[in-house]
Short mmCIF file of C-alpha atoms in Angstrom, two decimals:
data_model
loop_
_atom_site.label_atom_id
_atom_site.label_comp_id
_atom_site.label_asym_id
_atom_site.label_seq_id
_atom_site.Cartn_x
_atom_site.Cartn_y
_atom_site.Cartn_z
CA UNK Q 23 -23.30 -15.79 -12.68
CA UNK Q 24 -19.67 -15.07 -13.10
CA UNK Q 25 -17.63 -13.92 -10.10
CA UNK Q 26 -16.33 -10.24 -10.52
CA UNK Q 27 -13.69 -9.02 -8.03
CA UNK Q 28 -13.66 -5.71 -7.08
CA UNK Q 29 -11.06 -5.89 -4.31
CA UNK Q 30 -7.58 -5.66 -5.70
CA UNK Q 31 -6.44 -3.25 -2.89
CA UNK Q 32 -6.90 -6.31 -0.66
CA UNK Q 33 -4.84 -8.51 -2.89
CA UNK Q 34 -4.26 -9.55 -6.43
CA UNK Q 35 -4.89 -12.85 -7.97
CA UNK Q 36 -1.42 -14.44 -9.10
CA UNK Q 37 -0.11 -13.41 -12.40
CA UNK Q 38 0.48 -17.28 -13.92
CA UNK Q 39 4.10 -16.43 -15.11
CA UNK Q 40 4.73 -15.18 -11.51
CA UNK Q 41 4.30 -18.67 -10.37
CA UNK Q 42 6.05 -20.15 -13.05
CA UNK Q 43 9.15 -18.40 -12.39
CA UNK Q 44 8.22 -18.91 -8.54
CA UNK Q 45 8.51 -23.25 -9.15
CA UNK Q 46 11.05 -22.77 -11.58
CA UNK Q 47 13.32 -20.95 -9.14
CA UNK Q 48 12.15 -24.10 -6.31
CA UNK Q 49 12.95 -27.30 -8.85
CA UNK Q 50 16.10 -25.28 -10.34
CA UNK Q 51 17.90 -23.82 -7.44
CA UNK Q 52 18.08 -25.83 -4.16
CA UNK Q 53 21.20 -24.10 -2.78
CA UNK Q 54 21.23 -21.71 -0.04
CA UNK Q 55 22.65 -19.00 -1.55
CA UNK Q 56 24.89 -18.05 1.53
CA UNK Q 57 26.37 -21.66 1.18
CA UNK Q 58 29.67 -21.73 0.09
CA UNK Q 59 29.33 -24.84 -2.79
CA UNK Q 60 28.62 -24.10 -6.33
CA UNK Q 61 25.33 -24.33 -5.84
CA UNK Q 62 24.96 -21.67 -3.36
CA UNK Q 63 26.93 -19.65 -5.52
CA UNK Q 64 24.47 -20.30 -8.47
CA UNK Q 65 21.58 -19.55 -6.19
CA UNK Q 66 23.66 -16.29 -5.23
CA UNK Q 67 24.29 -15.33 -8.66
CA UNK Q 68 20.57 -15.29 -9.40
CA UNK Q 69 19.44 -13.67 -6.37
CA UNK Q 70 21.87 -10.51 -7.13
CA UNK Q 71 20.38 -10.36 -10.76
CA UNK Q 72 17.41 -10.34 -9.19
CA UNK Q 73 17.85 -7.61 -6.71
CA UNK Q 74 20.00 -5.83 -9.67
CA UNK Q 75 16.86 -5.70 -11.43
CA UNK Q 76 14.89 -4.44 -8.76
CA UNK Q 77 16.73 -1.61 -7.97
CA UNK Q 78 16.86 -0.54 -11.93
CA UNK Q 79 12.82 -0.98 -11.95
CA UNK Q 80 12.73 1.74 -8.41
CA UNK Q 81 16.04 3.77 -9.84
CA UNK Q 82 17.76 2.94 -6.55
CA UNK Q 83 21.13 1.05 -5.41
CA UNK Q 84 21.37 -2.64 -5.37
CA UNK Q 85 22.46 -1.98 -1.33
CA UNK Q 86 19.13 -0.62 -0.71
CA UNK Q 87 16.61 -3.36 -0.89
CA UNK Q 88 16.10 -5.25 2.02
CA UNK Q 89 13.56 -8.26 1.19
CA UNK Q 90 10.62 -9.19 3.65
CA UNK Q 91 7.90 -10.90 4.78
CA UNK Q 92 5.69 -8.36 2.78
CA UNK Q 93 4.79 -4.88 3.78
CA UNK Q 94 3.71 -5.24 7.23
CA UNK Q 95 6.75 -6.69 7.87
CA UNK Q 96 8.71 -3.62 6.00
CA UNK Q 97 6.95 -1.28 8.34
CA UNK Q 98 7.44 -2.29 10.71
CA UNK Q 99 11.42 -2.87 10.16
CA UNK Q 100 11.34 0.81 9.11
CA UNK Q 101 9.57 2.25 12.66
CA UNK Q 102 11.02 0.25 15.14
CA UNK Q 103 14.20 -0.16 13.33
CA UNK Q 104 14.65 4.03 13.50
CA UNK Q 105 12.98 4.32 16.69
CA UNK Q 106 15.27 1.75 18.70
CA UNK Q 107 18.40 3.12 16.82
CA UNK Q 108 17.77 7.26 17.20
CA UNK Q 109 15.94 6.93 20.46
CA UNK Q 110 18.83 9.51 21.83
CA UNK Q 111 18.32 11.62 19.06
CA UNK Q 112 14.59 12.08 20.33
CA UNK Q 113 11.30 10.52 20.65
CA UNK Q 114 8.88 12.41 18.54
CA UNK Q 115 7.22 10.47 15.36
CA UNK Q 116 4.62 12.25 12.59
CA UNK Q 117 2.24 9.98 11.09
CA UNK Q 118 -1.30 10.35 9.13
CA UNK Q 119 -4.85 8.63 10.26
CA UNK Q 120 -4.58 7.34 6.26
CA UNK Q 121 -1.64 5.05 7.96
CA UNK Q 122 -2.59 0.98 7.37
CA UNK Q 123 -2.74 -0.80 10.67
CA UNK Q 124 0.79 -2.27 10.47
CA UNK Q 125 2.19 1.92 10.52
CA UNK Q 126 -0.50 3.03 13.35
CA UNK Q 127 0.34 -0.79 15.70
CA UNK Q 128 3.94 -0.33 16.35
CA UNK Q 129 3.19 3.07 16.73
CA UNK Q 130 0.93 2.41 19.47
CA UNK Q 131 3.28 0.15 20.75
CA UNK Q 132 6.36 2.65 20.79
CA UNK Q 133 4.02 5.17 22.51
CA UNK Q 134 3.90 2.73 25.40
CA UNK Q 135 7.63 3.25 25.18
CA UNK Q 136 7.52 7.05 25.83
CA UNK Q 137 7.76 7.81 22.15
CA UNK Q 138 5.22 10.81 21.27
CA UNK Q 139 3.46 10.55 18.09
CA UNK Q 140 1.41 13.63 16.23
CA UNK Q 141 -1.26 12.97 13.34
CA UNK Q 142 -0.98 16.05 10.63
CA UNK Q 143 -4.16 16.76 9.67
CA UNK Q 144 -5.53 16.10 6.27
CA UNK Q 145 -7.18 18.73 4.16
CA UNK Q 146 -10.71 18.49 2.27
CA UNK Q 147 -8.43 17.80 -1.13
CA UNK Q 148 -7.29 14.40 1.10
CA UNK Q 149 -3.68 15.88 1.03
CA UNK Q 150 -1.43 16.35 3.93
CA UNK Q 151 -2.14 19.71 5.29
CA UNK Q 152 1.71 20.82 4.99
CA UNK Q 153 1.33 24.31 6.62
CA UNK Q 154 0.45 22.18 10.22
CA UNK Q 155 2.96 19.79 8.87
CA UNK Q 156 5.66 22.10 9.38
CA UNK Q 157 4.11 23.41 12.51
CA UNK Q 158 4.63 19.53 14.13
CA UNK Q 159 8.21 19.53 13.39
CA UNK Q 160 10.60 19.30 15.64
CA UNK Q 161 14.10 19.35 16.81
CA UNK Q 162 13.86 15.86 18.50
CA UNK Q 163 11.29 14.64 15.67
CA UNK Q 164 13.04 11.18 14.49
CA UNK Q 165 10.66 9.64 12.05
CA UNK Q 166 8.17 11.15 9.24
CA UNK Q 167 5.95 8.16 7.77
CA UNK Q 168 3.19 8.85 5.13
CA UNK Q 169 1.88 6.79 2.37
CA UNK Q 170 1.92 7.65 -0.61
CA UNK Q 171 -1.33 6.19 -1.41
CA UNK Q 172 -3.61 4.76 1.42
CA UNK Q 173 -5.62 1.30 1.07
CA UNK Q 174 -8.94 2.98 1.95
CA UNK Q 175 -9.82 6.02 -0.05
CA UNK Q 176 -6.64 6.33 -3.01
CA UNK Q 177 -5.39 9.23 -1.92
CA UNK Q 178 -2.05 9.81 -3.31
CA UNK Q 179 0.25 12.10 -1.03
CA UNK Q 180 2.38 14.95 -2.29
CA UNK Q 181 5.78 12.94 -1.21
CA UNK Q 182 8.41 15.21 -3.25
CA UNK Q 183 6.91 18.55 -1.16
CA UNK Q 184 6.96 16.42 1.93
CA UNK Q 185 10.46 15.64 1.14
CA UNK Q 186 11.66 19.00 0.48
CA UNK Q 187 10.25 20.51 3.76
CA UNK Q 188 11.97 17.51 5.70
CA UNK Q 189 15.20 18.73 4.33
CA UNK Q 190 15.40 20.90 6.67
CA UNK Q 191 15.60 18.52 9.71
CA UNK Q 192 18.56 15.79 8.54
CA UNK Q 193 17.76 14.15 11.78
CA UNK Q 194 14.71 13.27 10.77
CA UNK Q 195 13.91 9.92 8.97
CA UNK Q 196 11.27 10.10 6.26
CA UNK Q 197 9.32 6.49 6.02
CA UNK Q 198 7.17 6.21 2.93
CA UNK Q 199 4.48 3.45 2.45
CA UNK Q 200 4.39 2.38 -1.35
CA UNK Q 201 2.79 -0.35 -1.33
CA UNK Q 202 -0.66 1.05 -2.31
CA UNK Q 203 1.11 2.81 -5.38
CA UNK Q 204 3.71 0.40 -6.42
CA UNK Q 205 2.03 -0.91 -9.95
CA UNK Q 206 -0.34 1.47 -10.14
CA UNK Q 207 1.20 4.94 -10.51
CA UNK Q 208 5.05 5.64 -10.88
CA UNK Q 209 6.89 5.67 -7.40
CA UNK Q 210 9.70 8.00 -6.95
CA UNK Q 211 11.95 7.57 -4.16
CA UNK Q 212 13.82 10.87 -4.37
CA UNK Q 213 14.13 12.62 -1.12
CA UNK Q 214 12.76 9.18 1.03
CA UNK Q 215 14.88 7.51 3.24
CA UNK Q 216 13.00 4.26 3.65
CA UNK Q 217 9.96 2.73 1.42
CA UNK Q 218 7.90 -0.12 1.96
CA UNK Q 219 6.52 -2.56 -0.61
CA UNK Q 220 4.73 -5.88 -1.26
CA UNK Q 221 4.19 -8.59 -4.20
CA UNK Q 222 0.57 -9.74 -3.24
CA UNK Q 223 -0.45 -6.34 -4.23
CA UNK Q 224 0.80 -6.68 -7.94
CA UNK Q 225 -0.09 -10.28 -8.70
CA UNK Q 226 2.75 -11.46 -6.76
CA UNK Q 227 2.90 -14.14 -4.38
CA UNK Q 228 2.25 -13.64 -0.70
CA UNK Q 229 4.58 -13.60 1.80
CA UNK Q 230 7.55 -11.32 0.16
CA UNK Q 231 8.11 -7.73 0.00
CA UNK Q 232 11.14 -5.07 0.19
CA UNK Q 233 12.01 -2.27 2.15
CA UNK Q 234 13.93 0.35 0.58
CA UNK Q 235 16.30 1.83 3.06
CA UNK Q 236 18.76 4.50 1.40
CA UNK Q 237 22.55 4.06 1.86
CA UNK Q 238 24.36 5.08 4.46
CA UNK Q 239 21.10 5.09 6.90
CA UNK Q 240 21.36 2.72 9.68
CA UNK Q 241 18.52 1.02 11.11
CA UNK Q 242 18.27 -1.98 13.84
CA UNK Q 243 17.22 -5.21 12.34
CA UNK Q 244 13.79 -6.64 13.55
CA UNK Q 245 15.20 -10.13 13.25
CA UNK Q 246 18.27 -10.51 14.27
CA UNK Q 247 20.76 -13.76 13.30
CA UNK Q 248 23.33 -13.45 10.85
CA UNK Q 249 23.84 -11.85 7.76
CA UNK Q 250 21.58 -13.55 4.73
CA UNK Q 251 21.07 -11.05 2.54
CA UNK Q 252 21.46 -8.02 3.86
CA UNK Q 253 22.72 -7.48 7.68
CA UNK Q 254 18.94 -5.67 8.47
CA UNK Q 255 17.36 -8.69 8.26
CA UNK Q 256 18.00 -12.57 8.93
CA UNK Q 257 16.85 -15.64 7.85
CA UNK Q 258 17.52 -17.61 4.74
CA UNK Q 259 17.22 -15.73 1.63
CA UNK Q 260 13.66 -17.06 0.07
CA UNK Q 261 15.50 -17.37 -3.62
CA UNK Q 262 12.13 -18.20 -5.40
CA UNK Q 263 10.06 -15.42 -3.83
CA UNK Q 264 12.93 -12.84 -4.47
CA UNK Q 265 13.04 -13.98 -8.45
CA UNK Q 266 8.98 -13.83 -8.75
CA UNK Q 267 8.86 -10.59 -6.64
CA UNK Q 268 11.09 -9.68 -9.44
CA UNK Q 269 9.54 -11.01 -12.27
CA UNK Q 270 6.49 -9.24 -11.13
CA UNK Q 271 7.56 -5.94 -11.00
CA UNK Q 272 8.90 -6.57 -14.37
CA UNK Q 273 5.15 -7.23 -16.02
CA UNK Q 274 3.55 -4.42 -14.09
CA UNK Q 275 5.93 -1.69 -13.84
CA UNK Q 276 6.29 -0.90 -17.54
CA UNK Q 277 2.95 -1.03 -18.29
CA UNK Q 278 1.91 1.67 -14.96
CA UNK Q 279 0.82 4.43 -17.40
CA UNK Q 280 -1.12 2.29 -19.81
CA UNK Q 281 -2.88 0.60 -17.48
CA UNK Q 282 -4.21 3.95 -15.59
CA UNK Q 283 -5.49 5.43 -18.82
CA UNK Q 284 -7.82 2.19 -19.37
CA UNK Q 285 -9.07 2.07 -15.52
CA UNK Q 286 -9.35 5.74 -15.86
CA UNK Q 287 -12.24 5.21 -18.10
CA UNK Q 288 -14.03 2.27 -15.92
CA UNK Q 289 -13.33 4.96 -12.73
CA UNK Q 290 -15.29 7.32 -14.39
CA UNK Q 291 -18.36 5.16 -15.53
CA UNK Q 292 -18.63 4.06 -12.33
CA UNK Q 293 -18.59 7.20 -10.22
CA UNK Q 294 -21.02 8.91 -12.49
CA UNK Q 295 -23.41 6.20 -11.97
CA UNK Q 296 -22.81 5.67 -7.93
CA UNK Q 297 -23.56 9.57 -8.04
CA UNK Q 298 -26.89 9.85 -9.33
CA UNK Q 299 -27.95 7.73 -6.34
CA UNK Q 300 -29.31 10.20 -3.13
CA UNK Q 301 -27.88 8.87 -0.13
CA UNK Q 302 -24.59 7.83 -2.18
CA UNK Q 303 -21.74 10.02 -1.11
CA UNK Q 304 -18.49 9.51 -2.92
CA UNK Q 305 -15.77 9.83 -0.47
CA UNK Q 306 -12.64 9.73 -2.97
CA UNK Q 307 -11.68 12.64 -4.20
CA UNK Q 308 -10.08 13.97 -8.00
CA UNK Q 309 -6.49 13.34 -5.35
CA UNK Q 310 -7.70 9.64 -5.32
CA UNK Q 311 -5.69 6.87 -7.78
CA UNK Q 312 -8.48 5.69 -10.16
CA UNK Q 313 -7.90 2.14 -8.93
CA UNK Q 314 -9.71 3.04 -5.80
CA UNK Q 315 -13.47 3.94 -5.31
CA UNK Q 316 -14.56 4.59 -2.14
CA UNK Q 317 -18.21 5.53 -1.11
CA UNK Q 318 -20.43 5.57 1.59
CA UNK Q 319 -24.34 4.37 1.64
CA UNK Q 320 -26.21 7.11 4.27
CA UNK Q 321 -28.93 4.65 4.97
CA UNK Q 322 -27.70 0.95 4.28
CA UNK Q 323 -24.90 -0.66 6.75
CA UNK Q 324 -21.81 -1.28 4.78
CA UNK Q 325 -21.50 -5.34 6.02
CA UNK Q 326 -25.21 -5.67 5.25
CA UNK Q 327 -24.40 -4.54 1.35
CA UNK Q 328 -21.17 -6.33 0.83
CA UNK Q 329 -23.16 -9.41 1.95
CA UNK Q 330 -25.71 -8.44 -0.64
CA UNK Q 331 -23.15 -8.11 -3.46
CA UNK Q 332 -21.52 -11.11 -1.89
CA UNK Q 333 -24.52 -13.36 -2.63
CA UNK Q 334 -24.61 -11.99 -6.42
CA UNK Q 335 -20.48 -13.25 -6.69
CA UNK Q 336 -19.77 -9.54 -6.64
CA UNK Q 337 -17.03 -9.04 -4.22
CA UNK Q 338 -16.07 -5.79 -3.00
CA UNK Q 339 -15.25 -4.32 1.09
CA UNK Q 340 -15.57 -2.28 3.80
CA UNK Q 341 -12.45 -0.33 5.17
CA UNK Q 342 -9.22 -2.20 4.33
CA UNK Q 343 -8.78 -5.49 4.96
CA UNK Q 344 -6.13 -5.57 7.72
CA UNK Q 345 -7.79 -2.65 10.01
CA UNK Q 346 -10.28 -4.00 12.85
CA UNK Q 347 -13.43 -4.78 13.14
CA UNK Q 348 -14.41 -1.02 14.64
CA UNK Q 349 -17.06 -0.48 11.65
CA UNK Q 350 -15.71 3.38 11.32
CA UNK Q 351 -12.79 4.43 9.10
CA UNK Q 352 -10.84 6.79 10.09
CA UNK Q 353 -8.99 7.68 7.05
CA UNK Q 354 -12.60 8.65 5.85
CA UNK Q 355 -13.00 10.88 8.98
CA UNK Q 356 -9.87 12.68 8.55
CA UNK Q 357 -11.50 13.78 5.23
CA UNK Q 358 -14.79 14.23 5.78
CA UNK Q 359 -14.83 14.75 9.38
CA UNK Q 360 -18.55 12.98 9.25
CA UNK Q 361 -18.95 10.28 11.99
CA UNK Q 362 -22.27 8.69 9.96
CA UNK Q 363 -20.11 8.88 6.52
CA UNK Q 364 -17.23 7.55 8.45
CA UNK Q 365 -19.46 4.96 9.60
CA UNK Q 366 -21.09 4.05 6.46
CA UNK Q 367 -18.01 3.41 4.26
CA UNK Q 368 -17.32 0.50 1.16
CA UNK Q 369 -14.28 0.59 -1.43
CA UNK Q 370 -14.11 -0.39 -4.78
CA UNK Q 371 -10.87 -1.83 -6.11
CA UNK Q 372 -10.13 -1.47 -9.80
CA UNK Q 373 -7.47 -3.34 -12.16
CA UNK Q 374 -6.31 -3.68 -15.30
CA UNK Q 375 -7.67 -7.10 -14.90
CA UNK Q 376 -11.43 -5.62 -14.64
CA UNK Q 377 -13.55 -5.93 -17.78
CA UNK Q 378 -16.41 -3.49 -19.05
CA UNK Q 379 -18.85 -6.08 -18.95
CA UNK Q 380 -18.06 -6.72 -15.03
CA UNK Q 381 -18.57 -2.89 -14.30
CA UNK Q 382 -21.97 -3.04 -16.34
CA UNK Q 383 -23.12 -6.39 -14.24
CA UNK Q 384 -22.06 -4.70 -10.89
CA UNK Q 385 -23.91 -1.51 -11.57
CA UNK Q 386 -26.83 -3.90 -12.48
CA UNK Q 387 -26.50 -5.59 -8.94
CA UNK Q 388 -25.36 -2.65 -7.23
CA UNK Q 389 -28.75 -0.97 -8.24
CA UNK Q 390 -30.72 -4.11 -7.50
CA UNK Q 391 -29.24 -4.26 -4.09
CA UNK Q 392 -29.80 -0.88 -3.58
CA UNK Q 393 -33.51 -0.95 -3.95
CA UNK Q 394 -33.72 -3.33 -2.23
CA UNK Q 395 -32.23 -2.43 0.94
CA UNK Q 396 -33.27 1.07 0.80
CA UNK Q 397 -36.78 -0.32 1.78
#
């Protein structure tokens, strides 16, 4: 048996010229690129042709990327950052239950802090119900933050007629989480204020990421000690992430469209087949990126299965793998608003990387295990 991993929403392996740039970077450029010598000038020379790069790849201003720990990290920069700054402006915050954990935590912890938060609802397409969306805003409404695709069920968001209805409120900060979309469908950053973004999720390495915060917005930094790269967030600049967080939105970002049309095709192979099964009920919907397949088994518990598969070197999950151990999802109950489908919930994770030959074998095994359990 071959392993075949089907859970590239959880992370991607690392693309090998990734890491070559990443020790290249290391052995090449010891200086601290705030250091005043030539070698911190060297190391400062690369790091702004990095981060000139990045912002041609998102269309956006060298001045507005802000380089993290990864995306949790960029969240949560982007919530508490607006919330501690605007707190006079008001204390009202719109989020989705799609949100990964690192959006819905600090929330939780900024409603301890008398900070209100409101959950639009989600129609049966998966989409932000933007009727009650405008019915939640608010004069004193600070922050907006939706994804624009969530780990869990795919579901991209319609960001640009989110945007447009915030224009209305200029006091209100619009927080989008990319990092679900970012190599996998084109991200567009008209209209948002702030977007979050990691390398793990596009055969990067772990441990970096970006937050896009447009010009002229001020936040306050999460970590606060000097100026490194930017003044929203301290700490010595980590030159060789920056350069292979670089180098990997170079490989993937180009190739976005391509790659969709071919996963398109394993998508659809695979949901036709997961369909002719009874107590198979597909949860994503045609709003769904094709990357992401998520399902629910009526009579089998979801751990049980992905054990099953597990044995078989088949590895696939249940919810996303940051959220709790709470076995229901509640991005699939906004949608479905069905506590036993809710309950019963396993995603798929597609690539470029996946092969025909591993969807044939995990159909094989997926039926296998199927029988089996459905004793």
């Amino acid at each position: 048996d071959v392993m075949i991993y089907l859970d590239y929403s959880a992370t991607t392996p690392v693309d090998k010229r990734v890491l070559d740039t990443f020790n290249k970077v290391c052995l090449e450029y010891p200086g601290n690129s705030n250091s005043l010598h030539s070698l911190g000038v060297k190391s400062k020379e690369l790091e702004d042709y990095a981060t000139e790069e990045i912002a041609k790849l998102l269309k956006v201003k060298k001045s507005e990327i802000i380089y993290t720990s990864g995306a949790s990290e960029s969240n949560n920069t982007a919530i508490k950052g607006v919330c501690n700054k605007y707190k006079k402006r008001g204390k009202h915050i719109i989020t989705t239950y799609l949100e990964h954990s690192s959006i819905i935590a600090p929330l939780n912890y900024l409603a301890k802090d008398g900070f209100e938060v409101d959950f639009v609802k989600i129609g049966d397409n998966g989409l932000v119900d933007l009727d009650n969306l405008r019915s939640l805003l608010r004069e004193d409404t600070i922050l907006v933050s939706i994804c624009m695709v969530d780990s869990e069920i795919g579901l991209v968001q319609p960001i640009k007629e989110i945007a447009k209805i915030l224009e209305e409120y200029p006091k209100c900060i619009f927080h989008v989480d990319c990092t679900q979309a970012l190599g996998k469908i084109p991200v567009d950053l008209t209209g948002v204020d702030m977007a979050s973004m990691s390398a793990h999720k596009i055969y990067g390495l772990k441990g970096i990421g970006l937050l896009y915060k447009r010009e002229g917005l001020q936040i306050e930094p999460l970590i606060h000690g000097g100026k490194s790269s930017t003044i929203y967030r301290s700490g010595t600049p980590a030159l060789p992430l920056i350069v292979s967080l670089m180098k990997a939105m170079k490989l993937i970002i180009p190739n976005v469209l391509e790659n969709y049309k071919y996963i398109e095709k394993l998508n659809k192979r695979i949901i036709d087949k997961l369909s002719e099964y009874d107590n198979v009920h597909i949860n994503s919907t045609k709003n769904s990126i094709v990357n992401t397949i998520n399902f629910s088994l009526k009579n089998i518990k979801p751990e049980t299965f992905v054990h099953a598969l597990d044995e078989r070197e088949i590895y696939i999950s249940t919810k996303s793998a940051c959220s709790s151990t709470n076995s229901m999802s509640n991005a699939v109950y906004a949608l479905t608003k069905d506590e036993e489908i809710s309950n019963h919930s396993v995603r798929i994770s597609l690539s470029y990387m996946t092969t025909e030959d591993e969807v044939e074998t995990f159909l094989e095994v997926f039926d296998e295990c199927y029988k089996k359990l459905s004793l």
